[in-house]
Amino acid sequence: MSLYEQYPLSVYNSLTKKKEKFVPITPGRVGMYVCGPTVYSDVHLGNVRTFTTFDGFFRYFRYMGYKVRYVRNITDVGHLVGDADEGEDKIAKKARLDALEPMEVVQKYTNGFHDVMKIFNALSPSIEPTATGHIVEQIEAIKTIIDNGYAYEKAGSVYFNVRKYNEDFKYGELSGRNVDDMLSNTRALAGQDQKNDPLDFALWKKAESGHLMHWPSPWSEGFPGWHLECSAMSTKYLGQTFDIHGGGMDLKFPHHEAEIAQNKGCNHEGGARYWVHGNMLTVNGRKMAKSEGNGFTPEELITGNHKLLERGYSPMTVRFFMLQSHYASTLDFSNAALQAAEKGNKKLMASLALIEKLAAPGTGAVNAEKSAELKTSIEDALRNLSDDFNTAKALASLFEVGTKINTWYQNPAELAVIDPEVFAFAIQHFKGIISEVLGLVPEDADSTDSSLLDGTLNVLIELRNQAKFSKNYALSDKIRDDLKNIGVQLKDEKGGATSYTID
RNA sequence: GAACAUGUAGCCAAAUUGGUAAGGCAGAAGUCUGCAAAACUUCUAACUGCGGGUUCGAAUCCCGCCAUGUUCUCCA
């Protein structure tokens, strides 16, 4: 029996606004599409949070025994600056400003995006399709939508007819907007705009002269509308109807609403059955934005090189910090909160490392009650993950297990009464959840010179022990204090051995 | 102006198919230690933004207000 059958997943579905049992279309398999970044500038921390969230979903599904196809796109065309209809393509604009080929811009920031994802230990998706690589599919989708009567051409551009669509389907079902009101409140435009209706959105835009990115189509030399790529690529790789669609809360309207309309405009049904939205990031209670001057980059967060940061925080500290809140809640960055997360993460990882040093369980008479308690803790962690991916709650259970591990290390008699089978089960999932689901890994100092460093430290530890033995505490404390000042913490263990940790 | 969220101890944050409030950090005491560090044990701390209502019972549902966030619209 697989883990997902033992601990079935419930997920909050933005479409129905309810927490629902997750039942995949094909038993044992999950198809998940997540809106990826637009690669025209460096990734920001909000991206990191969203993709960390869905990395967690991906990892969770795999751990629970599902086969997963995780598709996360790269938007490398068609995302307009400013007004949805009149702005310039973000990537084309950046390319023009820097006198680069658009694809140079795309490559540069795609690489940067991958680097950052790697630093935060996010796995690569199964497929990472690009919009420019799927122009053909997008053109085909537009043709179908026109044939179905939900789009019209105007001067080489094609627009989605929201009013017509809303007669047959319901536009606004995801974002909860009353589109009937929005439609009846808007009058026909006075000719400046090509669109018949302000709510209509572009499926294909004719390229102005000088526009850098354009492709031939039945309607004009131009480029696809921003929303279309996700419909085309999710359908191509996951099918007309698929399991999960994820993205940031800010994409709900109009992007995801348009996606649903395009899918149904094409296939009369379809799109994702479960919509999952991650929430936003704030800094000291304010939204992270350029205008607020509080938008530090992932690099600045790690190095601490920003006026709002007292110091740097490691990628795993940040990851732990994000996991300590629920993905659907806003998360507030502050120095105090990050420092708390740093300590918490360290504590958990220390317990994890201690497992190797534990004595054998169950060498004495097994205490059924204590064994059951252990089992409950680890099962709670699994249940909590299955409860709408509640990593915060799961971590609480993991801390309970961590405390037990620490106790067993100090007092092996406590471990002697634990049922070995329960112990093995608990340890397996304690390790598994932390490293495989949550993606938290130990952050050692560079391992390049580790043997040299280890040897050097052992010499110092030996010298200090000699000083201690001769009760020269002034010297022994000086060695310890000086090492602490450069980031090495010595710990005198119970048996007389001395260990060290490096910050 | 509107839609949708959110508002829980000093800080972060979980619990939202209603049944008297997880966890992490910080704080206090104790155990261990030559002293520390770490760990362990115990303790401290929340009338769940404000005001009403429904209910035997509400953080959880309803109404009003305030604040914050996301998005949209209008105006410039």
Coordinates of C-alpha atoms in Angstrom, one line a residue, chain A residues 112-393:
Chain A
G112 CA 20.2 33.2 -13.4
F113 CA 16.9 31.7 -12.5
H114 CA 18.2 28.2 -12.6
D115 CA 21.2 29.1 -10.5
V116 CA 19.0 30.6 -7.8
M117 CA 16.6 27.6 -7.8
K118 CA 19.6 25.4 -7.3
I119 CA 20.9 27.4 -4.4
F120 CA 17.6 27.0 -2.7
N121 CA 17.6 23.3 -3.5
A122 CA 14.6 23.3 -5.8
L123 CA 14.4 20.3 -8.1
S124 CA 14.3 20.8 -11.8
P125 CA 10.8 20.2 -13.2
S126 CA 10.1 17.3 -15.5
I127 CA 9.6 19.6 -18.5
E128 CA 10.5 23.3 -18.7
P129 CA 8.9 24.4 -22.0
T130 CA 9.4 27.9 -23.4
A131 CA 6.8 30.1 -25.0
T132 CA 9.0 30.7 -28.1
G133 CA 9.4 27.0 -28.5
H134 CA 5.6 26.6 -28.8
I135 CA 4.5 29.3 -31.3
V136 CA 3.1 26.6 -33.6
E137 CA 0.9 25.1 -30.8
Q138 CA -0.3 28.6 -29.8
I139 CA -1.3 29.5 -33.4
E140 CA -3.2 26.2 -33.6
A141 CA -5.0 27.0 -30.4
I142 CA -6.0 30.4 -31.7
K143 CA -7.4 28.9 -34.9
T144 CA -9.5 26.6 -32.9
I145 CA -10.8 29.3 -30.6
I146 CA -11.7 31.4 -33.7
D147 CA -13.4 28.4 -35.2
N148 CA -15.4 28.0 -32.0
G149 CA -16.5 31.5 -32.2
Y150 CA -14.7 32.9 -29.1
A151 CA -12.2 35.1 -30.8
Y152 CA -12.1 37.7 -33.6
E153 CA -9.4 39.3 -35.7
K154 CA -8.8 43.0 -35.9
A155 CA -6.1 44.5 -38.1
G156 CA -3.8 41.5 -37.8
S157 CA -4.4 40.9 -34.1
V158 CA -6.7 38.4 -32.6
Y159 CA -8.7 39.0 -29.4
F160 CA -10.6 36.7 -27.1
N161 CA -14.3 37.6 -27.0
V162 CA -15.0 37.6 -23.3
R163 CA -18.6 38.7 -23.8
K164 CA -19.4 35.8 -26.2
Y165 CA -17.5 33.3 -24.0
N166 CA -19.4 34.4 -20.9
E167 CA -22.7 33.6 -22.6
D168 CA -21.7 29.9 -22.9
F169 CA -19.4 29.6 -19.9
K170 CA -18.7 31.7 -16.9
Y171 CA -15.8 34.1 -17.1
G172 CA -14.6 35.0 -13.7
E173 CA -15.2 31.7 -11.9
L174 CA -11.7 31.5 -10.5
S175 CA -11.3 35.1 -9.3
G176 CA -14.8 35.4 -8.1
R177 CA -15.5 38.5 -10.2
N178 CA -19.0 39.3 -11.3
V179 CA -18.2 39.7 -15.0
D180 CA -21.8 40.4 -15.9
D181 CA -21.5 43.6 -14.0
M182 CA -18.2 44.4 -15.4
L183 CA -19.5 43.8 -18.9
S184 CA -22.7 45.8 -18.5
N185 CA -20.8 48.7 -17.0
T186 CA -18.5 49.1 -19.9
R187 CA -19.6 50.8 -23.0
A188 CA -18.2 50.2 -26.5
L189 CA -14.9 52.0 -26.9
A190 CA -14.5 55.1 -29.0
G191 CA -12.4 53.6 -31.7
Q192 CA -8.9 54.1 -30.3
D193 CA -8.8 50.6 -29.1
Q194 CA -8.9 47.6 -31.4
K195 CA -10.7 45.5 -28.9
N196 CA -14.4 45.3 -29.1
D197 CA -14.6 45.2 -25.3
P198 CA -12.1 46.3 -22.6
L199 CA -12.3 42.9 -21.0
D200 CA -11.2 41.1 -24.2
F201 CA -7.6 40.1 -24.2
A202 CA -5.1 39.5 -27.0
L203 CA -4.4 36.0 -28.3
W204 CA -2.1 37.3 -31.1
K205 CA -0.6 40.7 -31.5
K206 CA 0.6 42.2 -34.8
A207 CA 4.1 43.4 -34.3
E208 CA 4.8 47.0 -34.8
S209 CA 7.7 48.0 -37.0
G210 CA 10.9 47.7 -35.0
H211 CA 9.5 45.1 -32.7
L212 CA 12.2 42.6 -32.1
M213 CA 10.3 39.3 -31.6
H214 CA 7.9 38.2 -34.2
W215 CA 6.7 35.2 -36.1
P216 CA 4.5 34.6 -39.1
S217 CA 0.9 33.6 -38.6
P218 CA -2.3 33.5 -40.6
W219 CA -3.2 37.0 -39.3
S220 CA 0.1 38.9 -39.3
E221 CA 3.7 38.9 -38.5
G222 CA 3.4 39.1 -34.8
F223 CA 3.6 37.4 -31.4
P224 CA 1.3 35.5 -29.1
G225 CA -0.6 37.0 -26.2
W226 CA 0.9 36.4 -22.8
H227 CA -1.9 34.2 -21.4
L228 CA -1.9 31.8 -24.3
E229 CA 1.4 29.9 -23.8
C230 CA 0.2 28.3 -20.5
S231 CA -2.9 27.0 -22.1
A232 CA -1.1 25.6 -25.1
M233 CA 1.8 24.1 -23.2
S234 CA -0.2 22.6 -20.3
T235 CA -2.6 21.0 -22.8
K236 CA 0.3 19.7 -24.9
Y237 CA 2.2 18.0 -22.0
L238 CA -0.5 17.2 -19.5
G239 CA -3.7 16.8 -21.6
Q240 CA -6.8 18.8 -22.0
T241 CA -7.8 18.2 -18.5
F242 CA -5.1 17.7 -15.9
D243 CA -4.7 17.6 -12.1
I244 CA -3.0 20.6 -10.6
H245 CA -2.3 24.1 -11.8
G246 CA -0.2 26.3 -9.5
G247 CA 1.1 29.8 -9.5
G248 CA 1.3 33.0 -7.4
M249 CA -1.8 34.6 -6.1
D250 CA -1.2 37.7 -8.2
L251 CA -1.7 35.6 -11.4
K252 CA -5.3 34.7 -10.5
F253 CA -6.7 37.5 -12.5
P254 CA -6.4 38.0 -15.3
H255 CA -3.8 35.4 -16.2
H256 CA -5.3 32.3 -14.8
E257 CA -8.9 33.4 -15.6
A258 CA -7.8 33.9 -19.2
E259 CA -6.1 30.5 -19.2
I260 CA -9.3 28.8 -18.2
A261 CA -11.3 30.7 -20.8
Q262 CA -8.7 29.8 -23.5
N263 CA -8.8 26.1 -22.5
K264 CA -12.6 26.0 -22.7
G265 CA -12.7 28.2 -25.7
C266 CA -10.5 25.6 -27.4
N267 CA -11.9 22.3 -26.0
H268 CA -15.2 23.3 -24.4
E269 CA -13.9 21.8 -21.2
G270 CA -10.6 21.2 -19.6
G271 CA -7.9 22.9 -17.8
A272 CA -6.8 22.1 -14.3
R273 CA -9.1 20.4 -11.8
Y274 CA -7.3 21.8 -8.8
W275 CA -6.0 25.3 -8.8
V276 CA -3.4 26.1 -6.1
H277 CA -2.2 29.6 -5.4
G278 CA 0.7 30.5 -3.3
N279 CA 0.6 33.8 -1.4
M280 CA 2.8 36.9 -1.4
L281 CA 5.8 38.0 0.5
T282 CA 6.0 41.1 2.7
V283 CA 8.9 42.8 4.3
N284 CA 8.5 44.2 7.8
G285 CA 4.7 44.1 7.1
R286 CA 4.9 46.0 3.9
K287 CA 4.7 44.5 0.4
M288 CA 8.0 43.9 -1.3
A289 CA 8.3 46.4 -4.1
K290 CA 10.7 48.7 -5.8
S291 CA 8.8 51.8 -4.8
E292 CA 9.1 50.8 -1.1
G293 CA 12.8 50.3 -1.5
N294 CA 12.5 47.0 0.3
G295 CA 13.0 44.6 -2.5
F296 CA 16.2 42.7 -1.8
T297 CA 17.3 40.0 -4.2
P298 CA 18.0 36.4 -3.2
E299 CA 21.7 37.1 -3.4
E300 CA 21.4 40.1 -1.1
L301 CA 19.4 38.0 1.3
I302 CA 22.2 35.5 1.4
T303 CA 25.1 38.0 1.6
G304 CA 23.2 40.4 3.9
N305 CA 24.3 43.2 1.6
H306 CA 21.1 45.3 1.9
K307 CA 20.2 48.1 4.2
L308 CA 17.2 46.2 5.6
L309 CA 19.3 43.2 6.5
E310 CA 21.3 43.0 9.6
R311 CA 23.3 40.1 8.1
G312 CA 23.1 37.3 5.6
Y313 CA 20.9 34.3 5.9
S314 CA 21.8 30.9 4.3
P315 CA 19.6 29.5 1.6
M316 CA 18.5 26.6 3.9
T317 CA 17.5 29.1 6.6
V318 CA 15.4 30.9 4.0
R319 CA 13.9 27.6 2.8
F320 CA 13.1 26.5 6.4
F321 CA 11.6 30.0 7.1
M322 CA 9.3 29.6 4.1
L323 CA 8.3 26.1 5.1
Q324 CA 7.4 27.3 8.6
S325 CA 4.4 29.1 7.3
H326 CA 1.6 27.8 5.1
Y327 CA 2.0 28.4 1.4
A328 CA -1.4 30.1 1.2
S329 CA -0.6 32.7 3.9
T330 CA 1.4 35.9 3.3
L331 CA 4.8 35.6 4.7
D332 CA 6.6 38.4 6.4
F333 CA 10.4 38.9 6.2
S334 CA 12.1 40.5 9.1
N335 CA 15.5 40.0 10.7
A336 CA 14.0 38.7 13.9
A337 CA 11.9 36.1 12.0
L338 CA 14.9 35.0 9.9
Q339 CA 17.1 34.6 12.9
A340 CA 14.5 32.6 14.7
A341 CA 14.2 30.4 11.6
E342 CA 18.0 30.0 11.5
K343 CA 18.1 28.6 15.0
G344 CA 15.1 26.4 14.4
N345 CA 16.6 24.9 11.3
K346 CA 20.0 24.4 13.0
K347 CA 18.2 22.6 15.8
L348 CA 16.4 20.3 13.5
M349 CA 19.5 19.5 11.4
A350 CA 21.5 18.8 14.6
S351 CA 18.9 16.2 15.6
L352 CA 19.1 14.7 12.1
A353 CA 22.9 14.5 12.3
L354 CA 22.7 12.8 15.7
I355 CA 20.8 9.8 14.3
E356 CA 24.1 8.3 13.2
K357 CA 25.5 8.4 16.7
L358 CA 22.5 6.7 18.4
A359 CA 22.8 3.4 20.2
A360 CA 20.6 0.4 19.1
P361 CA 16.9 0.6 20.0
G362 CA 14.9 -2.0 21.8
T363 CA 17.7 -3.6 23.7
G364 CA 15.6 -3.5 26.9
A365 CA 12.0 -4.3 27.6
V366 CA 9.9 -2.4 25.0
N367 CA 7.7 0.3 26.4
A368 CA 4.6 0.2 24.3
E369 CA 3.4 3.6 25.3
K370 CA 6.6 5.4 24.4
S371 CA 6.9 3.5 21.2
A372 CA 3.3 4.4 20.2
E373 CA 4.0 8.0 21.0
L374 CA 6.9 8.1 18.6
K375 CA 4.8 6.5 15.9
T376 CA 2.1 9.0 16.4
S377 CA 4.5 11.9 16.0
I378 CA 5.9 10.8 12.8
E379 CA 2.5 9.7 11.4
D380 CA 1.3 13.2 12.3
A381 CA 4.0 14.7 10.2
L382 CA 2.9 12.6 7.2
R383 CA -0.8 13.5 7.9
N384 CA 0.0 17.1 8.2
L385 CA 1.8 17.2 4.9
S386 CA -1.2 15.5 3.4
D387 CA -3.4 18.2 4.9
D388 CA -3.0 20.8 2.2
F389 CA 0.7 20.5 2.3
N390 CA 0.8 22.0 5.8
T391 CA 4.6 22.1 6.2
A392 CA 4.3 24.3 9.3
K393 CA 2.3 21.7 11.1

